[in-house]
Amino acid sequence: MPQAKIYGIRENLIPNRQAISDAVNEAISVAFKFPPERRLQRFFPMDRADFIYPPHERSERFTIVEIETFEGRSVETLKEVVQQIVQRIHESTGIERRDIDVIITQQPRHAWGLMGEAGDEINLSYSVKV
């Protein structure tokens, strides 16, 4: 069950929150063949002083998208979701590609607890092997 955490400077993240949310959800739905209605996202608007990055490499629109998911998806699928997230965020917000980082962390299903059950015991309505 992919979950997204999105970080950015408050003044830039909040006005783009819905567009970024839609872009990330659409990319995950397409690349992972994941039901779009199962959107799981958390936004972390940060004060400028708390978001440290090299200003010569990134602008104040720098945005980090972290995706946590079950292991089992192919390298090609993971690369596709990264490309789709970057493309969709850029198209919907104008944030430059160089200002978008996507980090995917995969974990074994047994390391998750979902709706009161162990992730490797729950009956999923979608396939992880894509």
Short mmCIF file of N, CA, C and O in Angstrom, two decimals:
data_model
loop_
_atom_site.label_atom_id
_atom_site.label_comp_id
_atom_site.label_asym_id
_atom_site.label_seq_id
_atom_site.Cartn_x
_atom_site.Cartn_y
_atom_site.Cartn_z
N MET A 1 0.84 -1.16 0.00
CA MET A 1 0.00 0.00 0.00
C MET A 1 0.90 1.24 0.00
O MET A 1 1.46 1.57 1.03
N PRO A 2 1.11 1.87 -1.14
CA PRO A 2 2.00 3.02 -1.20
C PRO A 2 1.49 4.19 -0.37
O PRO A 2 0.30 4.51 -0.39
N GLN A 3 2.40 4.78 0.37
CA GLN A 3 2.10 5.99 1.13
C GLN A 3 3.12 7.05 0.75
O GLN A 3 4.29 6.73 0.54
N ALA A 4 2.67 8.29 0.64
CA ALA A 4 3.55 9.38 0.21
C ALA A 4 3.69 10.41 1.32
O ALA A 4 2.72 10.75 2.00
N LYS A 5 4.91 10.90 1.46
CA LYS A 5 5.20 12.05 2.32
C LYS A 5 5.80 13.11 1.40
O LYS A 5 6.72 12.82 0.64
N ILE A 6 5.27 14.33 1.49
CA ILE A 6 5.72 15.40 0.61
C ILE A 6 6.19 16.57 1.47
O ILE A 6 5.46 17.06 2.33
N TYR A 7 7.43 17.01 1.21
CA TYR A 7 8.07 18.07 1.98
C TYR A 7 8.39 19.26 1.08
O TYR A 7 8.77 19.07 -0.08
N GLY A 8 8.27 20.45 1.63
CA GLY A 8 8.66 21.65 0.91
C GLY A 8 8.53 22.86 1.81
O GLY A 8 7.97 22.79 2.91
N ILE A 9 9.03 23.99 1.34
CA ILE A 9 8.90 25.24 2.08
C ILE A 9 7.42 25.64 2.08
O ILE A 9 6.77 25.65 1.04
N ARG A 10 6.93 25.96 3.26
CA ARG A 10 5.51 26.25 3.50
C ARG A 10 4.88 27.15 2.44
O ARG A 10 3.83 26.84 1.88
N GLU A 11 5.51 28.29 2.15
CA GLU A 11 4.94 29.27 1.22
C GLU A 11 4.79 28.74 -0.20
O GLU A 11 3.99 29.25 -0.97
N ASN A 12 5.58 27.74 -0.54
CA ASN A 12 5.52 27.17 -1.88
C ASN A 12 4.72 25.87 -1.92
O ASN A 12 4.09 25.56 -2.93
N LEU A 13 4.75 25.12 -0.84
CA LEU A 13 4.07 23.83 -0.82
C LEU A 13 2.55 23.96 -0.69
O LEU A 13 1.80 23.33 -1.43
N ILE A 14 2.11 24.79 0.23
CA ILE A 14 0.67 24.89 0.49
C ILE A 14 -0.13 25.32 -0.73
O ILE A 14 -1.15 24.69 -1.05
N PRO A 15 0.28 26.35 -1.47
CA PRO A 15 -0.52 26.73 -2.64
C PRO A 15 -0.56 25.66 -3.74
O PRO A 15 -1.47 25.65 -4.57
N ASN A 16 0.40 24.73 -3.72
CA ASN A 16 0.47 23.67 -4.74
C ASN A 16 0.04 22.31 -4.20
O ASN A 16 0.13 21.32 -4.91
N ARG A 17 -0.44 22.27 -2.98
CA ARG A 17 -0.73 20.99 -2.32
C ARG A 17 -1.69 20.11 -3.12
O ARG A 17 -1.41 18.93 -3.33
N GLN A 18 -2.80 20.66 -3.57
CA GLN A 18 -3.78 19.83 -4.27
C GLN A 18 -3.22 19.33 -5.60
O GLN A 18 -3.40 18.16 -5.97
N ALA A 19 -2.54 20.19 -6.33
CA ALA A 19 -1.97 19.78 -7.63
C ALA A 19 -0.90 18.70 -7.43
O ALA A 19 -0.84 17.73 -8.19
N ILE A 20 -0.07 18.85 -6.40
CA ILE A 20 0.96 17.85 -6.12
C ILE A 20 0.29 16.54 -5.67
O ILE A 20 0.68 15.46 -6.12
N SER A 21 -0.71 16.65 -4.83
CA SER A 21 -1.42 15.46 -4.37
C SER A 21 -2.00 14.69 -5.55
O SER A 21 -1.85 13.47 -5.64
N ASP A 22 -2.66 15.40 -6.45
CA ASP A 22 -3.25 14.75 -7.62
C ASP A 22 -2.17 14.13 -8.51
O ASP A 22 -2.33 13.00 -9.00
N ALA A 23 -1.08 14.85 -8.71
CA ALA A 23 0.01 14.35 -9.57
C ALA A 23 0.62 13.07 -9.00
O ALA A 23 0.84 12.10 -9.73
N VAL A 24 0.89 13.07 -7.71
CA VAL A 24 1.49 11.89 -7.08
C VAL A 24 0.51 10.72 -7.12
O VAL A 24 0.89 9.59 -7.46
N ASN A 25 -0.75 10.98 -6.82
CA ASN A 25 -1.74 9.91 -6.82
C ASN A 25 -1.92 9.32 -8.22
O ASN A 25 -1.98 8.09 -8.38
N GLU A 26 -2.00 10.17 -9.22
CA GLU A 26 -2.15 9.68 -10.60
C GLU A 26 -0.94 8.86 -11.03
O GLU A 26 -1.08 7.81 -11.66
N ALA A 27 0.25 9.32 -10.69
CA ALA A 27 1.47 8.60 -11.07
C ALA A 27 1.52 7.22 -10.41
O ALA A 27 1.85 6.22 -11.07
N ILE A 28 1.20 7.16 -9.13
CA ILE A 28 1.19 5.87 -8.43
C ILE A 28 0.12 4.96 -9.02
O ILE A 28 0.37 3.77 -9.25
N SER A 29 -1.05 5.51 -9.28
CA SER A 29 -2.15 4.70 -9.83
C SER A 29 -1.78 4.09 -11.17
O SER A 29 -2.04 2.92 -11.43
N VAL A 30 -1.15 4.89 -12.03
CA VAL A 30 -0.79 4.42 -13.36
C VAL A 30 0.38 3.44 -13.30
O VAL A 30 0.30 2.32 -13.79
N ALA A 31 1.48 3.84 -12.70
CA ALA A 31 2.69 3.03 -12.71
C ALA A 31 2.54 1.75 -11.89
O ALA A 31 3.01 0.69 -12.29
N PHE A 32 1.90 1.85 -10.73
CA PHE A 32 1.76 0.69 -9.84
C PHE A 32 0.46 -0.08 -10.09
O PHE A 32 0.21 -1.07 -9.43
N LYS A 33 -0.36 0.42 -11.02
CA LYS A 33 -1.68 -0.20 -11.25
C LYS A 33 -2.42 -0.31 -9.92
O LYS A 33 -2.96 -1.36 -9.55
N PHE A 34 -2.45 0.80 -9.21
CA PHE A 34 -2.98 0.89 -7.85
C PHE A 34 -4.30 1.65 -7.87
O PHE A 34 -4.42 2.65 -8.59
N PRO A 35 -5.29 1.22 -7.10
CA PRO A 35 -6.59 1.90 -7.12
C PRO A 35 -6.46 3.38 -6.71
O PRO A 35 -5.97 3.68 -5.61
N PRO A 36 -6.89 4.31 -7.56
CA PRO A 36 -6.71 5.74 -7.27
C PRO A 36 -7.45 6.21 -6.02
O PRO A 36 -7.05 7.19 -5.38
N GLU A 37 -8.51 5.53 -5.65
CA GLU A 37 -9.27 5.93 -4.47
C GLU A 37 -8.58 5.58 -3.16
O GLU A 37 -9.01 5.98 -2.09
N ARG A 38 -7.45 4.90 -3.23
CA ARG A 38 -6.71 4.50 -2.03
C ARG A 38 -5.56 5.47 -1.74
O ARG A 38 -4.50 5.09 -1.28
N ARG A 39 -5.76 6.74 -2.01
CA ARG A 39 -4.75 7.79 -1.82
C ARG A 39 -4.36 7.87 -0.35
O ARG A 39 -5.20 8.04 0.52
N LEU A 40 -3.05 7.77 -0.08
CA LEU A 40 -2.51 7.91 1.27
C LEU A 40 -1.32 8.86 1.19
O LEU A 40 -0.25 8.50 0.70
N GLN A 41 -1.52 10.08 1.70
CA GLN A 41 -0.48 11.11 1.58
C GLN A 41 -0.43 11.95 2.86
O GLN A 41 -1.45 12.16 3.51
N ARG A 42 0.76 12.44 3.15
CA ARG A 42 0.96 13.38 4.24
C ARG A 42 1.84 14.50 3.74
O ARG A 42 2.86 14.25 3.09
N PHE A 43 1.45 15.73 4.03
CA PHE A 43 2.22 16.90 3.61
C PHE A 43 2.91 17.52 4.82
O PHE A 43 2.33 17.62 5.89
N PHE A 44 4.16 17.93 4.58
CA PHE A 44 4.98 18.52 5.62
C PHE A 44 5.47 19.90 5.17
O PHE A 44 6.59 20.02 4.65
N PRO A 45 4.64 20.94 5.33
CA PRO A 45 5.10 22.29 5.01
C PRO A 45 6.13 22.71 6.06
O PRO A 45 5.89 22.59 7.26
N MET A 46 7.27 23.18 5.59
CA MET A 46 8.37 23.49 6.49
C MET A 46 8.72 24.97 6.46
O MET A 46 8.58 25.63 5.43
N ASP A 47 9.20 25.46 7.60
CA ASP A 47 9.75 26.81 7.64
C ASP A 47 11.06 26.80 6.87
O ASP A 47 11.77 25.79 6.83
N ARG A 48 11.41 27.92 6.27
CA ARG A 48 12.65 28.00 5.49
C ARG A 48 13.87 27.55 6.30
O ARG A 48 14.74 26.86 5.80
N ALA A 49 13.93 27.94 7.56
CA ALA A 49 15.08 27.61 8.40
C ALA A 49 15.20 26.11 8.67
O ALA A 49 16.28 25.63 9.00
N ASP A 50 14.12 25.37 8.51
CA ASP A 50 14.12 23.94 8.80
C ASP A 50 14.32 23.06 7.57
O ASP A 50 14.35 21.84 7.68
N PHE A 51 14.44 23.67 6.41
CA PHE A 51 14.59 22.91 5.16
C PHE A 51 15.90 23.36 4.53
O PHE A 51 15.96 24.37 3.82
N ILE A 52 16.94 22.62 4.80
CA ILE A 52 18.29 23.02 4.39
C ILE A 52 18.70 22.24 3.14
O ILE A 52 18.59 21.01 3.10
N TYR A 53 19.16 22.96 2.14
CA TYR A 53 19.57 22.36 0.87
C TYR A 53 20.52 23.34 0.19
O TYR A 53 20.55 24.52 0.53
N PRO A 54 21.32 22.88 -0.78
CA PRO A 54 22.26 23.79 -1.45
C PRO A 54 21.50 24.76 -2.38
O PRO A 54 20.94 24.33 -3.39
N PRO A 55 21.46 26.04 -2.04
CA PRO A 55 20.68 27.00 -2.84
C PRO A 55 21.20 27.20 -4.25
O PRO A 55 20.47 27.65 -5.13
N HIS A 56 22.45 26.84 -4.51
CA HIS A 56 22.97 26.97 -5.88
C HIS A 56 22.47 25.82 -6.76
O HIS A 56 22.60 25.88 -7.98
N GLU A 57 21.89 24.77 -6.15
CA GLU A 57 21.38 23.63 -6.91
C GLU A 57 19.86 23.59 -6.96
O GLU A 57 19.30 22.98 -7.87
N ARG A 58 19.20 24.18 -5.98
CA ARG A 58 17.75 24.10 -5.87
C ARG A 58 17.17 25.48 -5.60
O ARG A 58 17.82 26.33 -5.03
N SER A 59 15.91 25.65 -5.99
CA SER A 59 15.23 26.91 -5.70
C SER A 59 14.36 26.74 -4.45
O SER A 59 14.30 25.65 -3.87
N GLU A 60 13.66 27.79 -4.09
CA GLU A 60 12.77 27.73 -2.93
C GLU A 60 11.54 26.85 -3.20
O GLU A 60 10.76 26.59 -2.29
N ARG A 61 11.41 26.37 -4.42
CA ARG A 61 10.30 25.46 -4.75
C ARG A 61 10.70 23.99 -4.62
O ARG A 61 9.92 23.11 -4.95
N PHE A 62 11.90 23.75 -4.11
CA PHE A 62 12.40 22.39 -3.93
C PHE A 62 11.36 21.57 -3.17
O PHE A 62 10.86 21.97 -2.12
N THR A 63 11.03 20.41 -3.71
CA THR A 63 10.00 19.53 -3.15
C THR A 63 10.55 18.11 -3.12
O THR A 63 11.14 17.64 -4.10
N ILE A 64 10.36 17.45 -1.98
CA ILE A 64 10.77 16.06 -1.84
C ILE A 64 9.53 15.20 -1.69
O ILE A 64 8.67 15.48 -0.85
N VAL A 65 9.45 14.15 -2.49
CA VAL A 65 8.36 13.18 -2.41
C VAL A 65 8.97 11.84 -1.99
O VAL A 65 9.81 11.30 -2.70
N GLU A 66 8.56 11.34 -0.84
CA GLU A 66 9.00 10.04 -0.37
C GLU A 66 7.84 9.07 -0.50
O GLU A 66 6.74 9.35 -0.01
N ILE A 67 8.09 7.94 -1.13
CA ILE A 67 7.08 6.90 -1.29
C ILE A 67 7.55 5.68 -0.50
O ILE A 67 8.66 5.19 -0.71
N GLU A 68 6.70 5.20 0.40
CA GLU A 68 6.96 3.96 1.11
C GLU A 68 5.98 2.93 0.58
O GLU A 68 4.78 3.21 0.47
N THR A 69 6.49 1.76 0.24
CA THR A 69 5.65 0.75 -0.38
C THR A 69 6.16 -0.65 -0.07
O THR A 69 7.28 -0.82 0.42
N PHE A 70 5.33 -1.64 -0.38
CA PHE A 70 5.75 -3.03 -0.25
C PHE A 70 6.83 -3.32 -1.28
O PHE A 70 6.80 -2.79 -2.38
N GLU A 71 7.75 -4.22 -0.94
CA GLU A 71 8.70 -4.67 -1.93
C GLU A 71 7.99 -5.59 -2.92
O GLU A 71 6.93 -6.12 -2.64
N GLY A 72 8.59 -5.71 -4.11
CA GLY A 72 8.04 -6.62 -5.10
C GLY A 72 7.84 -6.00 -6.46
O GLY A 72 7.63 -6.71 -7.44
N ARG A 73 7.91 -4.68 -6.55
CA ARG A 73 7.74 -4.04 -7.85
C ARG A 73 9.06 -4.04 -8.60
O ARG A 73 10.13 -3.94 -8.01
N SER A 74 8.97 -4.14 -9.91
CA SER A 74 10.18 -4.24 -10.74
C SER A 74 10.93 -2.90 -10.78
O SER A 74 10.36 -1.84 -10.50
N VAL A 75 12.19 -2.99 -11.14
CA VAL A 75 13.02 -1.78 -11.31
C VAL A 75 12.37 -0.86 -12.34
O VAL A 75 12.31 0.36 -12.14
N GLU A 76 11.87 -1.42 -13.43
CA GLU A 76 11.24 -0.61 -14.47
C GLU A 76 10.02 0.13 -13.94
O GLU A 76 9.80 1.31 -14.25
N THR A 77 9.23 -0.53 -13.10
CA THR A 77 8.04 0.10 -12.53
C THR A 77 8.44 1.22 -11.58
O THR A 77 7.83 2.29 -11.59
N LEU A 78 9.47 1.00 -10.78
CA LEU A 78 9.93 2.05 -9.86
C LEU A 78 10.44 3.26 -10.62
O LEU A 78 10.15 4.41 -10.27
N LYS A 79 11.19 3.03 -11.69
CA LYS A 79 11.68 4.14 -12.51
C LYS A 79 10.52 4.87 -13.17
O LYS A 79 10.53 6.10 -13.27
N GLU A 80 9.52 4.12 -13.60
CA GLU A 80 8.35 4.74 -14.23
C GLU A 80 7.62 5.65 -13.25
O GLU A 80 7.22 6.76 -13.60
N VAL A 81 7.43 5.20 -12.01
CA VAL A 81 6.70 6.04 -11.06
C VAL A 81 7.49 7.31 -10.75
O VAL A 81 6.91 8.39 -10.63
N VAL A 82 8.81 7.21 -10.67
CA VAL A 82 9.63 8.41 -10.46
C VAL A 82 9.45 9.38 -11.62
O VAL A 82 9.19 10.57 -11.42
N GLN A 83 9.57 8.88 -12.84
CA GLN A 83 9.42 9.75 -14.02
C GLN A 83 8.03 10.38 -14.08
O GLN A 83 7.90 11.56 -14.37
N GLN A 84 7.01 9.58 -13.77
CA GLN A 84 5.65 10.11 -13.83
C GLN A 84 5.39 11.16 -12.75
O GLN A 84 4.73 12.16 -13.01
N ILE A 85 5.90 10.94 -11.55
CA ILE A 85 5.72 11.93 -10.49
C ILE A 85 6.37 13.25 -10.89
O ILE A 85 5.75 14.31 -10.80
N VAL A 86 7.61 13.18 -11.34
CA VAL A 86 8.32 14.40 -11.74
C VAL A 86 7.59 15.11 -12.88
O VAL A 86 7.35 16.32 -12.83
N GLN A 87 7.21 14.36 -13.89
CA GLN A 87 6.52 14.94 -15.05
C GLN A 87 5.20 15.59 -14.65
O GLN A 87 4.90 16.71 -15.03
N ARG A 88 4.40 14.87 -13.88
CA ARG A 88 3.07 15.36 -13.52
C ARG A 88 3.14 16.58 -12.59
O ARG A 88 2.35 17.51 -12.72
N ILE A 89 4.07 16.56 -11.63
CA ILE A 89 4.22 17.73 -10.75
C ILE A 89 4.67 18.93 -11.57
O ILE A 89 4.14 20.03 -11.42
N HIS A 90 5.64 18.72 -12.43
CA HIS A 90 6.14 19.82 -13.28
C HIS A 90 5.01 20.40 -14.13
O HIS A 90 4.82 21.62 -14.18
N GLU A 91 4.25 19.53 -14.79
CA GLU A 91 3.18 20.01 -15.67
C GLU A 91 2.06 20.73 -14.91
O GLU A 91 1.50 21.70 -15.40
N SER A 92 1.75 20.27 -13.70
CA SER A 92 0.61 20.86 -12.98
C SER A 92 0.97 22.06 -12.12
O SER A 92 0.09 22.84 -11.77
N THR A 93 2.26 22.23 -11.79
CA THR A 93 2.64 23.32 -10.90
C THR A 93 3.70 24.26 -11.48
O THR A 93 3.89 25.35 -10.97
N GLY A 94 4.41 23.80 -12.50
CA GLY A 94 5.52 24.58 -13.04
C GLY A 94 6.80 24.43 -12.24
O GLY A 94 7.82 25.05 -12.57
N ILE A 95 6.79 23.61 -11.19
CA ILE A 95 8.03 23.36 -10.44
C ILE A 95 9.01 22.68 -11.38
O ILE A 95 8.67 21.70 -12.06
N GLU A 96 10.22 23.22 -11.44
CA GLU A 96 11.23 22.66 -12.34
C GLU A 96 11.63 21.25 -11.92
O GLU A 96 11.66 20.93 -10.73
N ARG A 97 11.97 20.43 -12.89
CA ARG A 97 12.36 19.05 -12.61
C ARG A 97 13.53 18.97 -11.65
O ARG A 97 13.59 18.07 -10.81
N ARG A 98 14.45 19.90 -11.75
CA ARG A 98 15.62 19.89 -10.87
C ARG A 98 15.24 20.15 -9.42
O ARG A 98 16.02 19.92 -8.50
N ASP A 99 14.02 20.65 -9.19
CA ASP A 99 13.54 20.96 -7.85
C ASP A 99 12.62 19.87 -7.29
O ASP A 99 11.92 20.08 -6.30
N ILE A 100 12.61 18.71 -7.92
CA ILE A 100 11.76 17.61 -7.46
C ILE A 100 12.62 16.37 -7.24
O ILE A 100 13.25 15.86 -8.17
N ASP A 101 12.66 15.91 -6.01
CA ASP A 101 13.33 14.64 -5.68
C ASP A 101 12.25 13.63 -5.31
O ASP A 101 11.28 13.96 -4.61
N VAL A 102 12.42 12.41 -5.77
CA VAL A 102 11.52 11.31 -5.43
C VAL A 102 12.38 10.19 -4.85
O VAL A 102 13.35 9.76 -5.47
N ILE A 103 11.99 9.73 -3.68
CA ILE A 103 12.72 8.67 -2.99
C ILE A 103 11.73 7.55 -2.68
O ILE A 103 10.70 7.79 -2.05
N ILE A 104 12.04 6.35 -3.14
CA ILE A 104 11.15 5.21 -2.91
C ILE A 104 11.84 4.25 -1.95
O ILE A 104 12.98 3.84 -2.19
N THR A 105 11.13 3.89 -0.90
CA THR A 105 11.60 2.90 0.05
C THR A 105 10.67 1.72 0.00
O THR A 105 9.45 1.88 0.13
N GLN A 106 11.23 0.54 -0.23
CA GLN A 106 10.42 -0.68 -0.25
C GLN A 106 10.69 -1.50 1.00
O GLN A 106 11.84 -1.61 1.42
N GLN A 107 9.62 -2.05 1.55
CA GLN A 107 9.76 -2.86 2.75
C GLN A 107 8.99 -4.16 2.55
O GLN A 107 8.00 -4.20 1.81
N PRO A 108 9.42 -5.23 3.24
CA PRO A 108 8.65 -6.47 3.15
C PRO A 108 7.26 -6.27 3.75
O PRO A 108 7.07 -5.48 4.66
N ARG A 109 6.29 -7.00 3.21
CA ARG A 109 4.91 -6.85 3.67
C ARG A 109 4.77 -7.15 5.15
O ARG A 109 3.95 -6.53 5.83
N HIS A 110 5.56 -8.07 5.67
CA HIS A 110 5.42 -8.41 7.09
C HIS A 110 5.83 -7.25 8.01
O HIS A 110 5.54 -7.27 9.20
N ALA A 111 6.49 -6.23 7.47
CA ALA A 111 6.91 -5.08 8.27
C ALA A 111 5.83 -4.01 8.36
O ALA A 111 6.06 -2.95 8.94
N TRP A 112 4.67 -4.26 7.79
CA TRP A 112 3.56 -3.31 7.80
C TRP A 112 2.41 -3.86 8.64
O TRP A 112 2.15 -5.06 8.63
N GLY A 113 1.70 -2.97 9.28
CA GLY A 113 0.43 -3.29 9.92
C GLY A 113 -0.64 -2.47 9.23
O GLY A 113 -0.56 -1.24 9.20
N LEU A 114 -1.61 -3.12 8.61
CA LEU A 114 -2.63 -2.43 7.82
C LEU A 114 -4.02 -2.79 8.33
O LEU A 114 -4.38 -3.97 8.36
N MET A 115 -4.76 -1.78 8.71
CA MET A 115 -6.14 -1.98 9.15
C MET A 115 -6.24 -3.09 10.20
O MET A 115 -7.14 -3.92 10.18
N GLY A 116 -5.25 -3.13 11.10
CA GLY A 116 -5.27 -4.08 12.19
C GLY A 116 -4.71 -5.45 11.87
O GLY A 116 -4.75 -6.35 12.71
N GLU A 117 -4.17 -5.63 10.67
CA GLU A 117 -3.63 -6.93 10.27
C GLU A 117 -2.19 -6.77 9.80
O GLU A 117 -1.78 -5.71 9.34
N ALA A 118 -1.46 -7.86 9.86
CA ALA A 118 -0.10 -7.88 9.32
C ALA A 118 -0.17 -7.76 7.81
O ALA A 118 -1.03 -8.37 7.17
N GLY A 119 0.71 -6.96 7.24
CA GLY A 119 0.70 -6.72 5.80
C GLY A 119 0.83 -7.96 4.95
O GLY A 119 0.31 -8.02 3.84
N ASP A 120 1.52 -8.98 5.45
CA ASP A 120 1.68 -10.21 4.67
C ASP A 120 0.52 -11.18 4.87
O ASP A 120 0.46 -12.22 4.22
N GLU A 121 -0.44 -10.83 5.72
CA GLU A 121 -1.60 -11.68 5.95
C GLU A 121 -2.89 -11.07 5.41
O GLU A 121 -3.90 -11.77 5.28
N ILE A 122 -2.86 -9.78 5.10
CA ILE A 122 -4.06 -9.11 4.62
C ILE A 122 -4.33 -9.48 3.15
O ILE A 122 -3.38 -9.68 2.37
N ASN A 123 -5.57 -9.59 2.80
CA ASN A 123 -5.96 -9.91 1.42
C ASN A 123 -6.06 -8.62 0.63
O ASN A 123 -6.98 -7.83 0.86
N LEU A 124 -5.14 -8.38 -0.28
CA LEU A 124 -5.10 -7.15 -1.06
C LEU A 124 -6.00 -7.23 -2.29
O LEU A 124 -6.15 -8.29 -2.88
N SER A 125 -6.53 -6.09 -2.68
CA SER A 125 -7.38 -6.03 -3.88
C SER A 125 -6.57 -5.66 -5.12
O SER A 125 -7.14 -5.41 -6.17
N TYR A 126 -5.26 -5.61 -4.98
CA TYR A 126 -4.36 -5.23 -6.09
C TYR A 126 -3.10 -6.07 -6.00
O TYR A 126 -2.82 -6.67 -4.98
N SER A 127 -2.36 -6.11 -7.10
CA SER A 127 -1.12 -6.88 -7.14
C SER A 127 0.08 -5.98 -6.89
O SER A 127 0.13 -4.85 -7.36
N VAL A 128 1.03 -6.50 -6.13
CA VAL A 128 2.27 -5.77 -5.88
C VAL A 128 3.30 -6.10 -6.95
O VAL A 128 4.21 -5.32 -7.20
N LYS A 129 3.17 -7.20 -7.60
CA LYS A 129 4.15 -7.67 -8.60
C LYS A 129 3.86 -7.03 -9.96
O LYS A 129 3.31 -7.67 -10.85
N VAL A 130 4.22 -5.76 -10.11
CA VAL A 130 4.06 -5.06 -11.38
C VAL A 130 5.38 -4.50 -11.83
O VAL A 130 6.27 -4.27 -11.06
#
